[in-house]
CSV table of C-alpha atoms in Angstrom, one decimal:
chain,number,residue,atom,x,y,z
A,435,MET,CA,38.8,-169.6,25.0
A,436,THR,CA,40.0,-172.0,22.3
A,437,GLY,CA,43.3,-172.0,24.1
A,438,GLN,CA,41.6,-173.1,27.3
A,439,LEU,CA,40.0,-176.0,25.4
A,440,THR,CA,43.4,-176.8,23.9
A,441,ALA,CA,45.7,-176.7,26.9
A,442,ASP,CA,43.8,-177.6,30.0
A,443,PRO,CA,40.1,-178.1,29.2
A,444,TYR,CA,39.1,-180.1,32.3
A,445,PRO,CA,37.9,-177.3,34.6
A,446,LEU,CA,35.9,-175.7,31.9
A,447,LEU,CA,34.4,-179.0,30.7
A,448,ALA,CA,33.5,-179.9,34.2
A,449,ARG,CA,31.7,-176.6,34.8
A,450,LEU,CA,29.8,-176.9,31.5
A,451,ARG,CA,28.9,-180.5,32.2
A,452,ALA,CA,27.4,-179.5,35.5
A,453,THR,CA,25.6,-176.3,34.5
A,454,GLU,CA,25.1,-176.2,30.8
A,455,PRO,CA,25.8,-179.7,29.2
A,456,VAL,CA,24.9,-178.4,25.8
A,457,SER,CA,26.4,-175.0,25.4
A,458,TRP,CA,27.0,-172.6,22.5
A,459,ARG,CA,30.7,-172.0,22.1
A,460,PRO,CA,31.5,-169.0,19.9
A,461,GLU,CA,35.1,-170.2,19.5
A,462,LEU,CA,33.7,-173.4,17.9
A,463,ASP,CA,30.8,-171.6,16.2
A,464,GLY,CA,28.7,-174.5,17.4
A,465,TRP,CA,27.3,-176.4,20.3
A,466,LEU,CA,29.5,-178.4,22.7
A,467,VAL,CA,28.0,-181.5,24.4
A,468,THR,CA,29.8,-182.5,27.6
A,469,ARG,CA,27.5,-185.1,29.4
A,470,HIS,CA,28.0,-188.8,28.8
A,471,ASP,CA,24.3,-189.6,28.3
A,472,LEU,CA,23.9,-186.8,25.8
A,473,ALA,CA,27.1,-187.7,24.0
A,474,LEU,CA,25.6,-191.2,23.5
A,475,ARG,CA,22.3,-189.8,22.3
A,476,VAL,CA,24.0,-187.6,19.7
A,477,MET,CA,26.3,-190.3,18.4
A,478,ARG,CA,23.5,-192.9,18.2
A,479,ASP,CA,21.1,-190.7,16.4
A,480,ALA,CA,22.6,-190.3,12.9
A,481,ALA,CA,19.3,-189.3,11.4
A,482,THR,CA,19.3,-186.1,13.6
A,483,PHE,CA,23.0,-185.5,14.1
A,484,THR,CA,24.9,-186.3,10.9
A,485,VAL,CA,28.4,-186.3,9.6
A,486,ASP,CA,27.2,-186.0,6.0
A,487,ASP,CA,27.7,-182.2,5.7
A,488,PRO,CA,29.9,-180.3,3.3
A,489,ARG,CA,31.6,-178.6,6.3
A,490,PHE,CA,32.8,-181.9,7.8
A,491,SER,CA,36.5,-181.2,8.2
A,492,THR,CA,38.1,-184.5,7.1
A,493,ALA,CA,35.9,-184.8,4.0
A,494,ARG,CA,37.0,-181.4,2.9
A,495,VAL,CA,40.6,-182.7,2.8
A,496,VAL,CA,40.3,-186.3,1.6
A,497,GLY,CA,36.8,-186.4,0.0
A,498,PRO,CA,33.7,-188.5,1.0
A,499,SER,CA,34.4,-191.7,2.9
A,500,MET,CA,32.9,-194.0,5.6
A,501,LEU,CA,33.8,-191.2,8.1
A,502,SER,CA,31.6,-188.6,6.4
A,503,LEU,CA,28.7,-190.6,5.0
A,504,GLU,CA,25.5,-192.0,6.6
A,505,ALA,CA,23.1,-194.9,6.2
A,506,ALA,CA,23.4,-197.0,3.0
A,507,GLU,CA,26.3,-195.0,1.6
A,508,HIS,CA,28.2,-195.3,4.9
A,509,THR,CA,27.7,-199.1,4.9
A,510,ARG,CA,28.7,-199.4,1.2
A,511,HIS,CA,32.0,-197.6,2.0
A,512,ARG,CA,32.7,-199.3,5.3
A,513,ALA,CA,31.8,-202.9,4.5
A,514,PRO,CA,34.7,-203.8,2.2
A,515,PHE,CA,37.1,-202.9,4.9
A,516,ALA,CA,35.2,-204.1,8.0
A,517,ARG,CA,36.0,-207.8,7.8
A,518,HIS,CA,39.7,-207.1,8.0
A,519,PHE,CA,39.2,-205.4,11.3
A,520,ARG,CA,37.4,-208.1,13.2
A,521,PRO,CA,39.3,-209.2,16.4
A,522,ARG,CA,40.3,-212.6,15.1
A,523,GLU,CA,41.5,-211.2,11.8
A,524,ILE,CA,43.4,-208.5,13.6
A,525,ALA,CA,45.1,-210.9,16.0
A,526,ASP,CA,46.1,-213.3,13.2
A,527,ARG,CA,47.2,-210.7,10.7
A,528,PHE,CA,49.0,-208.2,12.9
A,529,THR,CA,50.3,-209.7,16.2
A,530,GLY,CA,53.5,-211.0,14.9
A,531,PHE,CA,54.2,-207.9,12.8
A,532,VAL,CA,53.5,-205.5,15.7
A,533,ARG,CA,55.6,-207.6,18.1
A,534,ALA,CA,58.6,-207.6,15.7
A,535,GLU,CA,58.2,-203.9,14.9
A,536,CYS,CA,58.2,-203.0,18.6
A,537,ALA,CA,61.3,-205.1,19.2
A,538,ARG,CA,63.1,-203.5,16.2
A,539,LEU,CA,62.2,-200.0,17.4
A,540,VAL,CA,63.3,-200.6,21.0
A,541,ASP,CA,66.5,-202.3,19.8
A,542,GLY,CA,67.3,-199.0,18.2
A,543,PHE,CA,67.4,-197.1,21.4
A,544,ALA,CA,67.6,-199.5,24.4
A,545,ALA,CA,71.4,-199.2,24.8
A,546,ALA,CA,71.2,-195.4,25.1
A,547,GLY,CA,69.3,-195.5,28.4
A,548,ARG,CA,66.9,-192.8,27.3
A,549,ALA,CA,64.5,-192.0,24.4
A,550,GLU,CA,61.5,-189.9,23.5
A,551,LEU,CA,58.9,-192.6,23.3
A,552,ARG,CA,56.2,-190.7,21.3
A,553,ARG,CA,58.4,-190.1,18.2
A,554,GLU,CA,60.8,-193.0,18.7
A,555,LEU,CA,58.2,-195.7,19.4
A,556,ALA,CA,54.5,-194.7,19.3
A,557,GLY,CA,54.7,-192.8,16.0
A,558,PRO,CA,56.9,-195.1,14.0
A,559,LEU,CA,55.0,-198.1,15.2
A,560,SER,CA,51.6,-196.7,14.1
A,561,VAL,CA,53.1,-195.6,10.7
A,562,ALA,CA,54.6,-199.1,10.1
A,563,VAL,CA,51.3,-200.9,10.9
A,564,VAL,CA,49.2,-198.6,8.7
A,565,ALA,CA,51.8,-198.8,5.9
A,566,ASP,CA,51.8,-202.6,6.0
A,567,ALA,CA,48.0,-202.8,6.0
A,568,LEU,CA,47.6,-200.4,3.1
A,569,GLY,CA,50.4,-201.9,1.0
A,570,LEU,CA,52.7,-198.9,1.5
A,571,ALA,CA,55.5,-200.9,3.3
A,572,ASP,CA,58.1,-199.8,0.7
A,573,THR,CA,57.3,-196.1,1.3
A,574,ASP,CA,59.7,-194.1,3.4
A,575,THR,CA,58.3,-193.7,6.9
A,576,ALA,CA,59.3,-190.0,7.0
A,577,ARG,CA,57.3,-189.4,3.9
A,578,VAL,CA,54.2,-191.1,5.3
A,579,LEU,CA,54.6,-189.0,8.5
A,580,ALA,CA,54.9,-185.8,6.5
A,581,TRP,CA,51.6,-186.6,4.6
A,582,TYR,CA,49.8,-187.3,7.8
A,583,ASP,CA,51.2,-184.3,9.6
A,584,ALA,CA,50.0,-182.0,6.8
A,585,ILE,CA,46.6,-183.6,6.7
A,586,VAL,CA,46.2,-183.4,10.5
A,587,SER,CA,47.3,-179.8,10.5
A,588,THR,CA,44.7,-178.9,7.8
A,589,VAL,CA,41.9,-180.7,9.7
A,590,ASP,CA,42.9,-178.8,12.8
A,591,ASP,CA,42.8,-175.5,11.0
A,592,ILE,CA,39.3,-176.2,9.6
A,593,SER,CA,38.0,-177.4,13.0
A,594,ALA,CA,39.4,-174.3,14.7
A,595,GLY,CA,37.8,-172.0,12.1
A,596,ARG,CA,41.1,-171.0,10.5
A,597,PRO,CA,41.5,-170.9,6.7
A,598,PRO,CA,43.3,-174.1,5.7
A,599,GLY,CA,46.6,-173.9,3.9
A,600,SER,CA,47.5,-175.8,0.8
A,601,GLY,CA,49.6,-178.4,2.6
A,602,GLY,CA,46.8,-180.9,3.3
A,603,ALA,CA,45.7,-181.0,-0.3
A,604,GLU,CA,49.2,-181.4,-1.6
A,605,ALA,CA,49.9,-184.2,0.9
A,606,PHE,CA,46.7,-186.0,0.0
A,607,GLY,CA,47.6,-185.7,-3.7
A,608,GLU,CA,50.9,-187.5,-3.1
A,609,LEU,CA,49.2,-190.1,-0.8
A,610,ARG,CA,46.6,-190.7,-3.5
A,611,THR,CA,49.3,-191.5,-6.1
A,612,HIS,CA,50.9,-194.0,-3.7
A,613,LEU,CA,47.6,-195.6,-2.7
A,614,GLU,CA,46.4,-196.0,-6.3
A,615,GLY,CA,49.7,-197.9,-6.9
A,616,SER,CA,49.2,-200.2,-3.9
A,617,VAL,CA,45.6,-201.4,-4.9
A,618,GLY,CA,47.1,-204.1,-7.1
A,619,ARG,CA,49.4,-205.4,-4.4
A,620,ARG,CA,48.3,-207.6,-1.5
A,621,SER,CA,46.7,-205.3,0.9
A,622,LEU,CA,43.2,-204.6,2.4
A,623,LEU,CA,42.7,-202.2,-0.5
A,624,THR,CA,42.7,-205.0,-3.1
A,625,GLU,CA,39.3,-206.4,-2.0
A,626,ALA,CA,37.9,-202.9,-1.4
A,627,ALA,CA,38.7,-202.0,-5.0
A,628,SER,CA,36.3,-204.7,-6.2
A,629,ALA,CA,33.4,-203.0,-4.4
A,630,LEU,CA,34.3,-199.3,-4.6
A,631,GLU,CA,35.5,-196.9,-7.3
A,632,LEU,CA,39.2,-196.1,-7.1
A,633,PRO,CA,38.7,-192.5,-5.7
A,634,GLU,CA,36.4,-194.0,-3.0
A,635,VAL,CA,39.1,-196.6,-2.1
A,636,VAL,CA,41.7,-193.9,-1.8
A,637,SER,CA,39.5,-191.6,0.4
A,638,ASN,CA,38.7,-194.4,2.8
A,639,ALA,CA,42.3,-195.6,2.9
A,640,ALA,CA,43.3,-192.0,3.7
A,641,VAL,CA,40.8,-192.0,6.6
A,642,LEU,CA,42.3,-195.3,7.8
A,643,MET,CA,45.8,-193.9,7.6
A,644,PHE,CA,44.7,-190.7,9.3
A,645,GLY,CA,43.1,-192.5,12.2
A,646,GLY,CA,45.6,-195.3,12.4
A,647,ILE,CA,48.5,-193.0,12.8
A,648,GLU,CA,47.2,-189.9,14.5
A,649,THR,CA,44.9,-191.4,17.1
A,650,THR,CA,47.0,-194.6,17.7
A,651,GLU,CA,50.2,-192.6,18.2
A,652,GLY,CA,48.4,-190.4,20.7
A,653,MET,CA,46.7,-193.4,22.4
A,654,ILE,CA,50.1,-195.1,23.0
A,655,ALA,CA,51.8,-191.9,24.1
A,656,ASN,CA,49.0,-191.1,26.6
A,657,LEU,CA,49.1,-194.6,27.9
A,658,LEU,CA,52.9,-194.7,28.4
A,659,ARG,CA,52.7,-191.4,30.2
A,660,HIS,CA,49.9,-192.6,32.5
A,661,LEU,CA,51.8,-195.9,33.3
A,662,LEU,CA,55.1,-194.2,33.8
A,663,ARG,CA,53.5,-191.8,36.3
A,664,GLU,CA,52.5,-194.8,38.4
A,665,PRO,CA,54.8,-195.9,41.3
A,666,SER,CA,55.4,-199.4,39.9
A,667,PRO,CA,55.3,-201.2,36.5
A,668,PRO,CA,52.0,-202.6,35.4
A,669,ASP,CA,51.0,-206.2,36.0
A,670,ARG,CA,50.9,-207.7,32.5
A,671,ALA,CA,47.4,-209.1,33.2
A,672,LEU,CA,46.2,-205.6,34.0
A,673,ILE,CA,47.5,-203.9,30.8
A,674,PRO,CA,44.2,-204.3,28.9
A,675,ALA,CA,42.4,-202.5,31.7
A,676,ALA,CA,45.1,-199.8,31.9
A,677,ILE,CA,44.5,-199.3,28.1
A,678,GLU,CA,40.8,-198.7,28.6
A,679,GLU,CA,41.4,-196.4,31.6
A,680,SER,CA,43.9,-194.4,29.7
A,681,LEU,CA,41.5,-194.1,26.8
A,682,ARG,CA,38.8,-192.9,29.2
A,683,LEU,CA,41.0,-190.4,31.0
A,684,GLU,CA,42.7,-188.9,27.9
A,685,PRO,CA,41.1,-189.9,24.6
A,686,ALA,CA,43.5,-189.2,21.7
A,687,ALA,CA,40.6,-187.9,19.7
A,688,ALA,CA,39.0,-185.4,22.0
A,689,VAL,CA,35.9,-184.5,20.0
A,690,VAL,CA,33.7,-185.7,17.2
A,691,ASP,CA,31.6,-183.4,15.1
A,692,ARG,CA,28.0,-183.8,13.9
A,693,TYR,CA,25.5,-181.4,12.2
A,694,ALA,CA,21.9,-181.1,13.1
A,695,THR,CA,19.5,-182.2,10.3
A,696,ARG,CA,16.5,-180.5,11.9
A,697,ASP,CA,15.6,-178.1,14.7
A,698,VAL,CA,16.0,-180.1,17.9
A,699,SER,CA,16.0,-179.5,21.6
A,700,LEU,CA,18.8,-181.2,23.6
A,701,ALA,CA,19.0,-180.7,27.4
A,702,GLY,CA,17.2,-177.4,27.1
A,703,ALA,CA,19.3,-176.1,24.2
A,704,SER,CA,17.5,-175.1,21.1
A,705,ILE,CA,19.7,-176.4,18.3
A,706,ALA,CA,18.8,-175.2,14.8
A,707,ARG,CA,19.0,-177.2,11.6
A,708,GLY,CA,22.5,-177.0,10.2
A,709,ASP,CA,24.2,-176.1,13.5
A,710,LEU,CA,27.5,-177.8,14.4
A,711,VAL,CA,27.2,-180.1,17.4
A,712,THR,CA,30.5,-181.1,18.8
A,713,VAL,CA,30.6,-184.0,21.2
A,714,SER,CA,33.4,-183.7,23.8
A,715,LEU,CA,34.6,-187.3,24.3
A,716,THR,CA,37.0,-185.9,26.9
A,717,ALA,CA,34.2,-184.4,28.9
A,718,ALA,CA,31.9,-187.5,28.6
A,719,ASN,CA,34.6,-189.8,29.7
A,720,ARG,CA,35.0,-187.7,32.9
A,721,ASP,CA,31.3,-187.6,33.8
A,722,PRO,CA,31.1,-188.3,37.5
A,723,ALA,CA,27.5,-189.6,37.0
A,724,VAL,CA,29.2,-192.6,35.2
A,725,PHE,CA,32.8,-192.7,36.5
A,726,ALA,CA,33.5,-192.2,40.2
A,727,ASN,CA,36.6,-189.9,40.9
A,728,PRO,CA,36.8,-189.3,37.2
A,729,ASP,CA,40.0,-187.3,37.2
A,730,VAL,CA,42.0,-190.2,38.7
A,731,PHE,CA,43.8,-192.9,36.7
A,732,ASP,CA,42.3,-196.1,38.1
A,733,PRO,CA,42.5,-199.3,35.9
A,734,SER,CA,40.5,-201.2,38.5
A,735,ARG,CA,37.3,-199.4,37.6
A,736,PRO,CA,34.4,-201.8,37.0
A,737,ASP,CA,32.8,-199.7,34.2
A,738,LEU,CA,35.7,-199.1,31.8
A,739,ARG,CA,33.8,-200.4,28.8
A,740,LYS,CA,31.5,-197.3,29.1
A,741,GLN,CA,34.4,-195.1,27.9
A,742,LEU,CA,33.7,-193.4,24.6
A,743,ALA,CA,37.2,-192.8,23.2
A,744,PHE,CA,36.4,-194.7,20.0
A,745,ALA,CA,33.1,-192.9,19.6
A,746,HIS,CA,29.8,-194.8,19.5
A,747,GLY,CA,27.0,-195.7,17.1
A,748,PRO,CA,27.4,-196.3,13.4
A,749,HIS,CA,30.7,-194.4,13.3
A,750,PHE,CA,32.4,-196.4,16.1
A,751,CYS,CA,36.1,-196.6,15.2
A,752,LEU,CA,36.8,-199.4,12.8
A,753,GLY,CA,40.4,-199.8,13.9
A,754,ALA,CA,39.8,-199.9,17.7
A,755,ASP,CA,41.0,-203.5,18.2
A,756,LEU,CA,44.1,-202.9,16.1
A,757,ALA,CA,44.9,-199.8,18.1
A,758,ARG,CA,44.4,-201.8,21.3
A,759,LEU,CA,46.7,-204.5,20.0
A,760,GLU,CA,49.5,-202.0,19.2
A,761,ALA,CA,49.2,-200.3,22.6
A,762,ARG,CA,49.3,-203.6,24.5
A,763,ILE,CA,52.4,-204.9,22.7
A,764,ALA,CA,54.1,-201.5,22.9
A,765,VAL,CA,53.6,-201.4,26.7
A,766,GLU,CA,54.7,-205.0,27.2
A,767,THR,CA,57.8,-204.4,25.1
A,768,VAL,CA,58.8,-201.2,27.0
A,769,PHE,CA,58.4,-202.7,30.4
A,770,ASP,CA,60.0,-206.0,29.5
A,771,ARG,CA,63.0,-204.6,27.7
A,772,LEU,CA,63.8,-201.3,29.6
A,773,PRO,CA,64.5,-202.0,33.3
A,774,GLY,CA,63.8,-199.2,35.7
A,775,ILE,CA,62.1,-197.1,33.1
A,776,ALA,CA,60.8,-193.8,34.4
A,777,LEU,CA,59.7,-190.4,33.0
A,778,GLU,CA,62.5,-188.0,32.5
A,779,SER,CA,60.0,-185.1,32.6
A,780,ASP,CA,56.2,-185.1,32.5
A,781,VAL,CA,54.7,-183.3,29.5
A,782,ALA,CA,51.0,-182.8,29.7
A,783,PRO,CA,48.8,-183.6,26.7
A,784,SER,CA,47.4,-180.8,24.6
A,785,GLY,CA,45.2,-180.3,21.6
A,786,LEU,CA,41.8,-179.1,20.6
A,787,VAL,CA,40.8,-182.1,18.4
A,788,PHE,CA,43.6,-184.6,19.0
A,789,ARG,CA,45.2,-184.7,22.5
A,790,LYS,CA,48.6,-186.2,23.3
A,791,PRO,CA,51.8,-185.0,24.9
A,792,ALA,CA,54.3,-183.3,22.7
A,793,ALA,CA,56.9,-185.8,24.0
A,794,VAL,CA,57.2,-188.7,26.4
A,795,PRO,CA,60.9,-188.5,27.5
A,796,ALA,CA,62.0,-191.5,29.5
A,797,ARG,CA,65.2,-193.0,30.9
A,798,TRP,CA,66.1,-196.5,32.2
A,799,LEU,CA,69.1,-198.6,33.2
A,800,PRO,CA,70.9,-199.4,29.9
A,801,SER,CA,71.9,-203.1,29.6
């Protein structure tokens, strides 16, 4: 059954949403929430459905951080980073860098007439932006990717109930050494270090790296796939709406985990204190009670801001606007620079926790 949730979860999620929107899933050893209104309720109610639990997968790899703490401790960890991720600061700080990096990456393959856009554009772009923000710009991109791949693999193992290997801990150890060295350089870590202890800075930076690479790469790969499946290139003015619709249809982070702090009833399900409660963002984003024809890619929808790909409540994704900026500029660059671009083959997204295609192979008319 885990395979069904990993490969093609939509029929199962639709059936659960209609008949049992809070269902016990033995393969998750927890409850799965599939309805939009219930997803909002769980994510908004941090007092009842918390991330602050020793089983929380990411915290088991990188330690306590804004991702795995609640209330005052969550605010203390998040606040030193938050001002750097306001829309104006994001635009001023990163627009030029992202545009230049996209141009550099496309320059590297434009003449070939074909490329695999996930690993040749989406992945390297997300790594470069995170490395620049965290003061790791001098660190080899392949090394950063190796750290993140190992951490993601370990989190996936924990989430799927498999015993984690040692790779995630070893990767985090190497990352910690590099992050500690970057605190003194000009980066968003410098200010955080004046408010947090060094291990806290490192844990939060690892979370930012983890989200900034994994989910942004997946977001861009999913978006490019959706747009390249369309009969004509996107109107530039409609790209922001296309980003939101792609996030709705295929969120790169498919689920978020919470733990019940007390016995609670939710949509008729009797959830016991300590139970895992997994919110399916994928299912909530395809709820027909909120989105008409939910399985169709339609950037003209009037209700796109109701999509939950960046979660909701106190743990709404800190880097949402940066990810949107990267996705917009990546798409603009691809369609501006690669005439006649089309999918060479269509690879469907997969993944239990993080969903993206294994590849986005494309071809175009080389100049």
